[in-house]
């Protein structure tokens, strides 16, 4: 067969692979690509194969392929976006870095900006979402993006920014609830009343009606109460009634609140409505309130962060009601029975707090420890704090180290770091705990939220201060420079602290050290401590066999490894191994293209 005929045949096969992909025949498209000679599998075929795997929901294999492609064609936004989606589906925090790489590759790509901003919001990195949404709006003034940014500003408490954004970029939009909410929080009640009523007249949206009534009550209480009565009678709505009850209770009108509950909510059994009844009866009829709390707490619909906080408030309110209508001993008996039946962390913690307030530290310790066993983060952190309050420093340290070691997601790592920084007294923040926490933050640096990076920088500042006082100027200098490199642009107090400590380091030493040598020395020393078997405890026995084979026979071909393992799955095993190493920040195996016997692998580890 002539060379021209061969090239024509290969071209037809590639075109067929694309055609099958367009026809959503992903498995068949994949099969054709895998049957191509290795030297004919160019970048376009590698991207097509990875995309096929994505749509086949073979996410582990797709991840390995897109990770390879991200190094082969690092300027491809499409590759970074697919990688980000896959990592997000797999629940990997590194999805954030993939989306960031897509934005960095093309800062004007709306799809990349949209995916990255959505991921930031979903992972509670609201500060990180702000500049991305601003860029989206600057490229095209989309009402959806404007509304999303307003929501983010409100959640951050930056109400002036919400008002400014809407009034500058939101012309032509019906005034959304986010804008009215910001006006109310900013004290512009009369303006909020006008905007909310005009918007409600256009849409008849109950949400806008609730904002209108809220603003009216803020502007003029008596007028607001009349408006509530009027609208609830003409438009019966459980949420409006719940709002009305809240307003009445805030203004010391419990009997009226009970009347509203009886008339409009007594037959509604949603948690929000029952809680409104609990609060209405709390002062008027505590016995009835306690029964309503028990009814509300028997509901299992409290999911998500906001609902979890609401559940925590309800449990606390229920406990306080019990202590009002029963003796301490009887209240404890009822609540402990309730907590034992539920066996949820929030109940166990409240039981521990109840014992601690009554002075029974032994029982309190038992409840807090049970909460720790139920949830090592949500229960473990309060348990560690209790141990510190009772001067069990050694046990507290062991508990915190266990939590730090076993925390997996980036969100949880940040939660633990914040708890230690804010709620653990400085005298108890032992070196081992601080160092372990800094290491976890450092290991997950690219996936940290904006707040997470600020907290990490703050911990480095505290560490640098400690090192400077102990006389280790060089290491204090490194900590300051590291902190300044990672601190977010908006974290001015932390930046100033780091800079001031940096100046004190320079004043302490007459001769400024060569900082480059300090970093190189630290990196070299850390590499010398690497041991292959302690480095890869996360490998399966099969992956370790492959790793040792490649190390001994480097460079070697895919066909050699297939014959060694006795399976055609060699490429998949190696891809998983490479992914695991990358997640740990390690490079041990490097791909060096294709040969007649398949992919070529070289060992580059210690």
Coordinates of C-alpha atoms in Angstrom, one line a residue:
X1 CA 0.0 0.0 0.0
X2 CA 1.4 3.3 -1.1
X3 CA 2.1 6.1 1.4
X4 CA -0.6 8.3 -0.1
X5 CA -3.2 5.6 0.2
X6 CA -2.2 4.9 3.8
X7 CA -2.5 8.6 4.7
X8 CA -5.9 8.7 3.0
X9 CA -7.1 5.7 4.9
X10 CA -5.9 7.1 8.3
X11 CA -7.6 10.4 7.5
X12 CA -10.9 8.6 6.8
X13 CA -10.6 6.8 10.1
X14 CA -10.1 10.0 12.0
X15 CA -13.1 11.7 10.2
X16 CA -15.2 8.7 11.1
X17 CA -14.2 9.0 14.8
X18 CA -15.4 12.6 14.8
X19 CA -18.6 11.7 12.9
X20 CA -19.4 9.0 15.5
X21 CA -18.8 11.5 18.3
X22 CA -21.2 14.0 16.7
X23 CA -23.7 11.1 16.4
X24 CA -23.2 10.5 20.2
X25 CA -21.7 7.0 19.5
X26 CA -18.9 7.7 22.0
X27 CA -18.0 4.0 22.7
X28 CA -17.5 3.3 19.0
X29 CA -15.6 6.5 18.5
X30 CA -13.3 5.5 21.3
X31 CA -12.8 2.1 19.9
X32 CA -11.7 3.5 16.5
X33 CA -9.2 5.9 18.1
X34 CA -7.6 3.1 20.3
X35 CA -7.1 1.0 17.1
X36 CA -5.2 3.7 15.4
X37 CA -1.4 3.3 15.3
X38 CA 0.3 5.1 18.2
X39 CA 2.1 7.5 15.9
X40 CA -1.1 8.5 14.3
X41 CA -2.9 9.5 17.5
X42 CA -2.2 13.2 17.3
X43 CA -3.5 15.9 19.7
X44 CA -6.9 16.1 18.1
X45 CA -7.4 12.4 18.5
X46 CA -6.2 12.5 22.2
X47 CA -8.7 15.3 22.9
X48 CA -11.5 13.4 21.1
X49 CA -10.7 10.2 23.1
X50 CA -10.8 12.1 26.4
X51 CA -14.1 13.9 25.5
X52 CA -15.6 10.5 24.6
X53 CA -14.7 9.2 28.0
X54 CA -16.3 12.2 29.6
X55 CA -19.6 11.6 27.9
X56 CA -19.4 7.9 28.6
X57 CA -19.1 8.9 32.3
X58 CA -15.8 7.1 32.7
X59 CA -14.5 10.0 34.7
X60 CA -11.4 8.4 36.2
X61 CA -10.0 7.6 32.8
X62 CA -11.2 10.9 31.4
X63 CA -9.4 12.7 34.3
X64 CA -6.1 11.0 33.5
X65 CA -6.4 11.8 29.8
X66 CA -7.2 15.5 30.4
X67 CA -4.4 15.8 33.0
X68 CA -2.0 14.6 30.3
X69 CA -3.5 17.0 27.7
X70 CA -3.2 19.9 30.1
X71 CA 0.6 19.5 30.0
X72 CA 0.6 18.8 26.2
X73 CA -1.6 21.8 25.2
X74 CA -1.6 24.0 28.3
X75 CA -3.1 26.9 26.3
X76 CA -6.3 25.0 25.6
X77 CA -9.3 26.5 27.5
X78 CA -11.4 23.5 26.4
X79 CA -9.1 21.0 28.1
X80 CA -8.9 23.0 31.3
X81 CA -12.7 23.3 31.4
X82 CA -13.4 19.6 30.8
X83 CA -10.8 18.8 33.5
X84 CA -12.5 21.2 35.9
X85 CA -16.0 19.6 35.2
X86 CA -14.6 16.1 35.7
X87 CA -12.8 17.0 38.9
X88 CA -16.0 18.8 40.2
X89 CA -18.1 15.7 39.5
X90 CA -15.5 13.5 41.3
X91 CA -15.7 15.9 44.3
X92 CA -12.1 17.0 43.9
X93 CA -11.0 20.4 45.3
X94 CA -8.5 20.7 42.5
X95 CA -11.4 21.5 40.2
X96 CA -10.9 25.1 41.3
X97 CA -7.3 25.1 39.9
X98 CA -8.5 23.7 36.6
X99 CA -11.1 26.4 36.2
X100 CA -8.5 29.0 37.3
X101 CA -6.1 27.7 34.6
X102 CA -8.9 28.1 32.0
X103 CA -9.4 31.7 33.0
X104 CA -5.7 32.4 33.1
X105 CA -5.4 30.9 29.6
X106 CA -8.1 33.2 28.2
X107 CA -9.2 36.0 30.7
X108 CA -12.0 37.0 28.2
X109 CA -13.6 33.6 27.8
X110 CA -17.1 33.9 29.2
X111 CA -17.6 30.2 29.6
X112 CA -14.4 29.9 31.7
X113 CA -15.3 32.9 33.8
X114 CA -18.8 31.5 34.3
X115 CA -17.7 28.0 35.4
X116 CA -15.1 29.4 37.7
X117 CA -17.4 31.9 39.4
X118 CA -20.1 29.3 39.8
X119 CA -17.6 26.9 41.4
X120 CA -16.4 29.6 43.8
X121 CA -20.0 30.4 44.9
X122 CA -20.8 26.7 45.3
X123 CA -17.7 26.2 47.4
X124 CA -18.5 29.3 49.6
X125 CA -15.6 31.4 48.1
X126 CA -17.8 34.4 47.6
X127 CA -14.8 36.8 47.7
X128 CA -13.2 34.8 44.9
X129 CA -16.3 35.0 42.8
X130 CA -16.5 38.8 42.9
X131 CA -13.7 39.7 40.4
X132 CA -14.8 36.9 38.1
X133 CA -18.4 38.2 37.9
X134 CA -17.1 41.7 37.5
X135 CA -15.1 40.6 34.5
X136 CA -18.2 38.8 33.0
X137 CA -20.3 41.9 33.4
X138 CA -17.6 44.1 31.8
X139 CA -17.5 41.8 28.8
X140 CA -21.3 41.8 28.4
X141 CA -23.9 43.3 30.7
X142 CA -26.0 40.2 31.2
X143 CA -28.9 40.7 33.8
X144 CA -28.3 37.1 35.1
X145 CA -24.7 37.9 35.9
X146 CA -25.7 41.3 37.5
X147 CA -28.2 39.6 39.7
X148 CA -25.7 36.9 40.7
X149 CA -23.1 39.5 41.7
X150 CA -25.8 41.4 43.7
X151 CA -26.6 38.1 45.6
X152 CA -22.9 37.7 46.3
X153 CA -22.5 41.2 47.6
X154 CA -25.5 40.8 49.9
X155 CA -24.2 37.6 51.3
X156 CA -20.9 39.4 52.0
X157 CA -22.7 42.2 53.6
X158 CA -21.5 44.7 51.0
X159 CA -24.9 46.3 50.5
X160 CA -23.6 49.6 49.2
X161 CA -21.9 47.7 46.3
X162 CA -25.2 46.0 45.5
X163 CA -27.0 49.4 45.3
X164 CA -24.2 50.9 43.2
X165 CA -24.1 47.9 40.8
X166 CA -27.8 47.9 40.2
X167 CA -28.1 51.7 39.7
X168 CA -25.1 51.7 37.3
X169 CA -25.6 48.5 35.3
X170 CA -29.1 47.2 36.0
X171 CA -31.1 49.8 34.1
X172 CA -34.0 48.2 32.3
X173 CA -34.3 45.4 34.9
X174 CA -37.3 45.1 37.3
X175 CA -35.9 45.9 40.7
X176 CA -34.9 42.5 42.1
X177 CA -35.3 41.5 45.7
X178 CA -31.5 41.7 46.1
X179 CA -31.5 45.4 45.3
X180 CA -34.4 46.0 47.7
X181 CA -32.8 44.0 50.4
X182 CA -29.6 46.1 50.1
X183 CA -31.7 49.3 50.3
X184 CA -33.3 48.1 53.5
X185 CA -30.0 47.0 55.1
X186 CA -28.5 50.4 54.1
X187 CA -31.4 52.3 55.8
X188 CA -33.1 53.6 52.7
X189 CA -36.5 52.4 53.8
X190 CA -38.7 54.8 51.8
X191 CA -36.9 54.2 48.6
X192 CA -37.1 50.4 49.2
X193 CA -40.9 50.7 49.8
X194 CA -41.3 52.5 46.4
X195 CA -39.1 50.1 44.4
X196 CA -40.5 47.0 46.0
X197 CA -44.1 48.0 45.5
X198 CA -43.5 49.0 41.8
X199 CA -41.7 45.6 41.2
X200 CA -44.5 43.7 42.9
X201 CA -47.2 45.4 40.8
X202 CA -45.4 44.3 37.7
X203 CA -44.7 40.7 38.7
X204 CA -46.9 39.8 41.6
X205 CA -44.0 37.8 43.0
X206 CA -44.5 36.9 46.7
X207 CA -40.8 37.4 47.4
X208 CA -41.1 41.0 46.3
X209 CA -44.2 41.4 48.4
X210 CA -42.3 40.2 51.4
X211 CA -39.6 42.8 50.8
X212 CA -42.2 45.5 50.4
X213 CA -43.9 44.6 53.7
X214 CA -40.5 44.4 55.4
X215 CA -39.5 47.8 54.1
X216 CA -42.8 49.3 55.0
X217 CA -42.5 48.0 58.6
X218 CA -39.0 49.5 58.9
X219 CA -40.2 52.9 57.6
X220 CA -43.4 53.0 59.7
X221 CA -44.3 50.2 62.1
X222 CA -48.0 50.9 62.4
X223 CA -48.5 51.2 58.7
X224 CA -46.5 48.1 58.2
X225 CA -48.6 46.1 60.6
X226 CA -51.8 47.2 58.8
X227 CA -50.3 46.3 55.4
X228 CA -49.4 42.8 56.7
X229 CA -53.0 42.2 57.9
X230 CA -54.4 43.4 54.6
X231 CA -52.2 41.3 52.4
X232 CA -52.5 38.2 54.5
X233 CA -56.3 38.4 54.4
X234 CA -56.3 38.9 50.6
X235 CA -53.3 36.7 49.7
X236 CA -53.0 33.9 52.4
X237 CA -49.4 32.8 52.4
X238 CA -47.5 30.9 55.1
X239 CA -44.3 32.8 54.5
X240 CA -46.0 36.2 54.9
X241 CA -47.7 34.9 58.1
X242 CA -44.3 33.7 59.4
X243 CA -42.8 37.2 58.6
X244 CA -45.7 38.9 60.4
X245 CA -45.2 36.8 63.5
X246 CA -41.5 37.7 63.5
X247 CA -42.3 41.4 63.3
X248 CA -44.9 41.2 66.1
X249 CA -42.5 39.3 68.4
X250 CA -39.7 41.8 67.8
X251 CA -42.1 44.5 68.9
X252 CA -43.2 42.7 72.0
X253 CA -46.7 41.7 70.8
X254 CA -46.8 38.0 71.7
X255 CA -50.6 37.7 72.0
X256 CA -51.1 39.1 68.5
X257 CA -48.4 36.7 67.2
X258 CA -50.2 33.8 68.7
X259 CA -53.5 35.0 67.1
X260 CA -51.8 35.2 63.6
X261 CA -50.4 31.7 64.1
X262 CA -53.8 30.2 65.1
X263 CA -55.6 31.8 62.2
X264 CA -53.0 31.2 59.4
X265 CA -50.4 28.6 60.4
X266 CA -52.0 26.2 62.9
X267 CA -52.7 23.6 60.1
X268 CA -49.4 24.1 58.2
X269 CA -46.8 21.5 59.2
X270 CA -43.6 22.8 57.5
X271 CA -40.6 23.3 59.7
X272 CA -40.5 27.1 59.1
X273 CA -44.2 27.5 60.1
X274 CA -43.9 25.2 63.2
X275 CA -40.9 27.2 64.3
X276 CA -42.9 30.4 63.9
X277 CA -45.5 28.9 66.3
X278 CA -42.7 27.8 68.7
X279 CA -41.5 31.4 68.9
X280 CA -45.0 32.8 69.2
X281 CA -45.9 30.6 72.1
X282 CA -42.5 30.8 73.8
X283 CA -43.6 33.6 76.2
X284 CA -47.3 33.2 75.9
X285 CA -47.6 29.4 76.5
X286 CA -44.2 27.7 77.1
X287 CA -45.8 24.2 77.4
X288 CA -47.4 24.5 74.0
X289 CA -44.2 25.9 72.6
X290 CA -42.2 22.8 73.9
X291 CA -44.6 20.4 72.2
X292 CA -44.3 22.4 68.9
X293 CA -40.5 22.3 69.1
X294 CA -40.6 18.5 69.6
X295 CA -42.9 18.3 66.5
X296 CA -40.6 20.6 64.4
X297 CA -37.4 18.7 65.5
X298 CA -38.9 15.4 64.5
X299 CA -38.7 16.6 60.9
X300 CA -35.7 15.3 58.9
X301 CA -35.7 18.0 56.2
X302 CA -32.9 20.1 57.7
X303 CA -30.1 19.8 55.1
X304 CA -27.5 22.2 53.8
X305 CA -25.5 24.8 55.8
X306 CA -28.3 27.3 56.3
X307 CA -30.8 24.6 57.5
X308 CA -28.2 23.1 59.8
X309 CA -27.7 26.5 61.5
X310 CA -31.5 26.8 61.8
X311 CA -31.7 23.3 63.4
X312 CA -29.0 24.3 65.8
X313 CA -31.0 27.4 66.8
X314 CA -34.2 25.4 67.3
X315 CA -32.5 22.8 69.5
X316 CA -31.0 25.6 71.7
X317 CA -34.4 27.3 71.9
X318 CA -36.0 24.0 72.8
X319 CA -33.5 23.4 75.6
X320 CA -34.1 26.9 77.0
X321 CA -37.9 26.3 77.0
X322 CA -37.5 23.1 78.9
X323 CA -35.4 24.8 81.6
X324 CA -38.2 27.4 82.0
X325 CA -41.1 25.0 82.5
X326 CA -39.3 22.2 84.3
X327 CA -36.7 21.8 87.1
X328 CA -33.1 21.5 86.0
X329 CA -33.1 17.7 86.7
X330 CA -36.3 17.1 84.8
X331 CA -35.3 19.4 81.9
X332 CA -32.0 17.4 81.6
X333 CA -33.9 14.1 81.7
X334 CA -36.2 15.1 78.8
X335 CA -33.5 16.7 76.7
X336 CA -31.1 13.8 77.2
X337 CA -33.7 11.3 76.2
X338 CA -34.4 13.4 73.1
X339 CA -30.7 13.7 72.2
X340 CA -30.1 9.9 72.8
X341 CA -33.0 9.1 70.4
X342 CA -31.7 11.4 67.7
X343 CA -28.0 10.6 68.0
X344 CA -27.1 13.6 65.9
X345 CA -24.0 15.8 66.5
X346 CA -26.0 19.0 67.1
X347 CA -28.1 17.3 69.8
X348 CA -25.1 15.8 71.5
X349 CA -23.3 19.1 71.6
X350 CA -26.3 20.9 73.1
X351 CA -26.5 18.2 75.7
X352 CA -22.8 18.7 76.5
X353 CA -23.4 22.5 76.8
X354 CA -26.3 21.9 79.1
X355 CA -24.2 19.8 81.5
X356 CA -21.3 22.3 81.3
X357 CA -23.6 25.2 82.2
X358 CA -25.0 23.2 85.2
X359 CA -21.4 22.4 86.3
X360 CA -21.5 18.7 85.7
X361 CA -18.2 18.5 83.8
X362 CA -18.0 14.7 83.8
X363 CA -21.3 14.3 82.0
X364 CA -20.4 17.2 79.7
X365 CA -17.2 15.5 78.7
X366 CA -19.1 12.3 77.9
X367 CA -21.6 14.1 75.7
X368 CA -18.9 16.1 73.9
X369 CA -16.8 12.9 73.4
X370 CA -19.9 11.2 71.9
X371 CA -20.3 14.1 69.5
X372 CA -16.7 13.7 68.5
X373 CA -17.2 10.1 67.7
X374 CA -20.3 10.9 65.7
X375 CA -18.6 13.6 63.6
X376 CA -14.9 14.2 64.1
X377 CA -15.0 17.7 62.8
X378 CA -18.4 19.2 63.8
X379 CA -18.2 17.3 67.1
X380 CA -14.4 17.1 67.5
X381 CA -13.6 20.9 67.5
X382 CA -16.0 21.7 70.3
X383 CA -14.7 18.6 72.2
X384 CA -11.1 19.9 71.9
X385 CA -12.3 23.4 73.1
X386 CA -14.0 21.8 76.1
X387 CA -10.8 19.9 76.9
X388 CA -8.8 23.1 76.8
X389 CA -11.4 24.8 79.1
X390 CA -11.0 22.0 81.6
X391 CA -7.1 22.2 81.3
X392 CA -6.7 18.8 79.5
X393 CA -4.1 20.3 77.1
X394 CA -2.5 17.1 76.1
X395 CA -5.8 15.5 75.2
X396 CA -6.8 18.6 73.3
X397 CA -3.7 18.6 71.3
X398 CA -4.1 14.9 70.4
X399 CA -7.7 15.6 69.4
X400 CA -6.8 18.6 67.2
X401 CA -4.0 16.7 65.5
X402 CA -6.3 13.8 64.8
X403 CA -8.8 16.2 63.2
X404 CA -6.2 17.9 61.1
X405 CA -4.7 14.7 59.9
X406 CA -8.1 13.1 58.9
X407 CA -9.8 16.2 57.3
X408 CA -10.1 15.7 53.6
X409 CA -12.0 18.4 51.7
X410 CA -10.6 21.9 51.3
X411 CA -13.7 23.4 52.8
X412 CA -13.3 21.3 56.0
X413 CA -9.6 22.1 56.2
X414 CA -10.4 25.8 56.1
X415 CA -13.2 25.3 58.7
X416 CA -10.7 23.6 61.1
X417 CA -8.1 26.3 60.5
X418 CA -10.5 29.1 61.2
X419 CA -11.8 27.4 64.4
X420 CA -8.3 26.9 65.7
X421 CA -7.3 30.5 64.9
X422 CA -10.5 32.1 66.3
X423 CA -11.7 29.9 69.1
X424 CA -8.6 28.2 70.5
X425 CA -6.9 30.4 73.0
X426 CA -3.4 31.5 71.9
X427 CA -1.8 29.8 75.0
X428 CA -3.2 26.5 73.8
X429 CA -2.2 26.7 70.1
X430 CA 0.8 24.4 70.5
X431 CA 3.6 24.2 67.9
X432 CA 2.6 20.7 66.7
X433 CA -1.0 21.8 66.1
X434 CA 0.1 25.0 64.3
X435 CA 2.7 23.3 62.2
X436 CA 0.3 20.5 61.2
X437 CA -2.4 23.0 60.2
X438 CA 0.0 25.1 58.2
X439 CA 1.1 22.0 56.3
X440 CA -2.4 21.0 55.4
X441 CA -3.1 24.6 54.2
X442 CA 0.1 24.6 52.2
X443 CA -0.6 21.2 50.6
X444 CA -4.0 22.5 49.4
X445 CA -2.9 26.0 48.5
X446 CA -4.2 26.1 44.9
X447 CA -7.6 24.9 46.1
X448 CA -8.0 27.3 49.0
X449 CA -10.8 29.9 48.9
X450 CA -9.9 33.6 49.2
X451 CA -10.6 33.5 52.9
X452 CA -8.6 30.3 53.2
X453 CA -5.5 32.0 51.7
X454 CA -6.0 35.0 54.0
X455 CA -6.2 32.7 57.1
X456 CA -3.1 30.8 55.9
X457 CA -1.2 34.1 55.4
X458 CA -2.4 35.2 58.9
X459 CA -1.0 31.9 60.4
X460 CA 2.3 32.5 58.6
X461 CA 2.4 36.0 60.1
X462 CA 1.9 34.6 63.6
X463 CA 4.5 32.0 63.0
X464 CA 7.0 34.6 61.7
X465 CA 6.4 36.7 64.8
X466 CA 7.1 33.7 67.0
X467 CA 10.3 32.8 65.0
X468 CA 11.5 36.4 65.1
X469 CA 11.1 36.6 68.9
X470 CA 13.0 33.3 69.2
X471 CA 15.9 34.6 67.1
X472 CA 15.4 32.7 63.9
X473 CA 15.4 35.7 61.5
X474 CA 16.0 33.7 58.3
X475 CA 13.0 31.4 58.7
X476 CA 10.9 34.3 59.9
X477 CA 11.8 36.1 56.6
X478 CA 10.8 33.1 54.6
X479 CA 7.4 32.9 56.3
X480 CA 6.8 36.6 55.7
X481 CA 7.7 36.4 52.0
X482 CA 5.6 33.2 51.6
X483 CA 2.6 35.0 53.3
X484 CA 3.0 38.1 51.1
X485 CA 3.0 35.9 48.0
X486 CA -0.3 34.1 48.8
X487 CA -2.3 36.8 50.7
X488 CA -5.3 37.9 48.7
X489 CA -5.3 41.5 47.4
X490 CA -8.2 42.5 49.7
X491 CA -6.7 41.2 53.0
X492 CA -5.0 44.5 53.9
X493 CA -4.6 44.0 57.6
X494 CA -2.8 40.7 57.1
X495 CA -0.6 42.2 54.4
X496 CA 0.3 45.0 56.7
X497 CA 1.2 42.6 59.5
X498 CA 3.4 40.6 57.2
X499 CA 5.2 43.7 55.9
X500 CA 5.8 45.1 59.3
X501 CA 7.3 41.8 60.5
X502 CA 9.4 41.7 57.3
X503 CA 10.8 45.1 58.1
X504 CA 11.6 44.0 61.7
X505 CA 13.5 41.0 60.2
X506 CA 15.6 43.3 58.1
X507 CA 16.3 45.7 61.0
X508 CA 17.4 42.7 63.1
X509 CA 20.1 41.6 60.7
X510 CA 22.8 44.0 59.7
X511 CA 23.5 41.9 56.5
X512 CA 20.4 40.9 54.5
X513 CA 20.7 37.1 53.7
X514 CA 20.5 35.8 50.1
X515 CA 16.9 34.7 50.2
X516 CA 17.3 32.6 47.1
X517 CA 19.7 30.3 48.8
X518 CA 17.4 30.0 51.8
X519 CA 14.6 28.7 49.6
X520 CA 16.8 26.4 47.5
X521 CA 18.3 24.9 50.7
X522 CA 14.9 24.3 52.2
X523 CA 13.6 22.7 49.0
X524 CA 16.8 20.5 48.8
X525 CA 16.5 19.3 52.4
X526 CA 12.8 18.4 51.9
X527 CA 13.7 16.3 48.8
X528 CA 16.4 14.5 50.7
X529 CA 13.8 13.3 53.2
X530 CA 11.7 11.6 50.6
X531 CA 11.4 7.8 50.8
X532 CA 9.5 6.0 48.0
X533 CA 7.6 3.7 50.3
X534 CA 6.5 6.4 52.8
X535 CA 5.8 8.7 49.9
X536 CA 3.2 6.5 48.2
X537 CA 1.1 4.7 50.9
X538 CA -1.9 5.5 48.8
X539 CA -0.9 3.1 46.0
X540 CA -2.6 -0.3 45.4
X541 CA -0.3 -3.3 45.3
X542 CA -0.8 -3.5 41.5
X543 CA 0.2 0.2 41.1
X544 CA 3.3 -0.3 43.3
X545 CA 4.3 -3.3 41.1
X546 CA 4.1 -1.0 38.1
X547 CA 6.0 1.8 39.8
X548 CA 8.9 -0.5 40.8
X549 CA 9.0 -2.1 37.3
X550 CA 9.2 1.3 35.6
X551 CA 11.9 2.4 38.1
X552 CA 14.0 -0.7 37.3
X553 CA 13.5 -0.7 33.5
X554 CA 13.3 3.0 32.8
X555 CA 12.6 4.0 30.1
X556 CA 10.1 1.3 29.2
X557 CA 7.2 0.7 26.8
X558 CA 3.5 0.2 27.5
X559 CA 3.7 -3.3 25.8
X560 CA 6.4 -4.3 28.2
X561 CA 4.2 -3.4 31.2
X562 CA 1.3 -5.2 29.7
X563 CA 3.3 -8.4 29.4
X564 CA 4.7 -8.0 32.9
X565 CA 1.2 -7.6 34.4
X566 CA -0.6 -9.9 32.1
X567 CA -3.3 -7.4 31.3
X568 CA -4.3 -4.9 28.6
X569 CA -5.2 -2.4 31.4
X570 CA -1.6 -1.2 31.8
X571 CA -2.2 2.3 30.5
X572 CA -5.2 2.9 32.8
X573 CA -3.2 1.7 35.9
X574 CA -0.3 4.0 35.0
X575 CA -2.7 6.9 34.4
X576 CA -4.3 6.4 37.9
X577 CA -0.8 6.3 39.5
X578 CA 0.2 9.5 37.8
X579 CA -3.0 11.2 38.9
X580 CA -2.4 10.1 42.5
X581 CA 1.1 11.5 42.4
X582 CA 0.0 14.8 40.9
X583 CA -2.6 15.2 43.7
X584 CA 0.2 14.9 46.2
X585 CA 2.4 17.4 44.4
X586 CA 4.8 14.6 43.3
X587 CA 6.3 13.8 39.8
X588 CA 7.6 10.2 39.6
X589 CA 6.6 8.9 36.2
X590 CA 6.9 11.0 33.0
X591 CA 5.4 10.2 29.6
X592 CA 7.8 10.6 26.7
X593 CA 5.6 10.2 23.7
X594 CA 4.8 7.1 21.7
X595 CA 6.8 4.3 20.0
X596 CA 6.0 1.1 18.1
X597 CA 5.3 -0.7 21.4
X598 CA 3.0 2.0 22.8
X599 CA 3.6 4.9 25.2
X600 CA 7.0 5.4 26.6
X601 CA 7.4 5.9 30.4
X602 CA 10.5 7.2 32.3
X603 CA 11.0 7.1 36.0
X604 CA 12.0 10.5 37.4
X605 CA 11.3 10.0 41.1
X606 CA 13.8 9.7 44.1

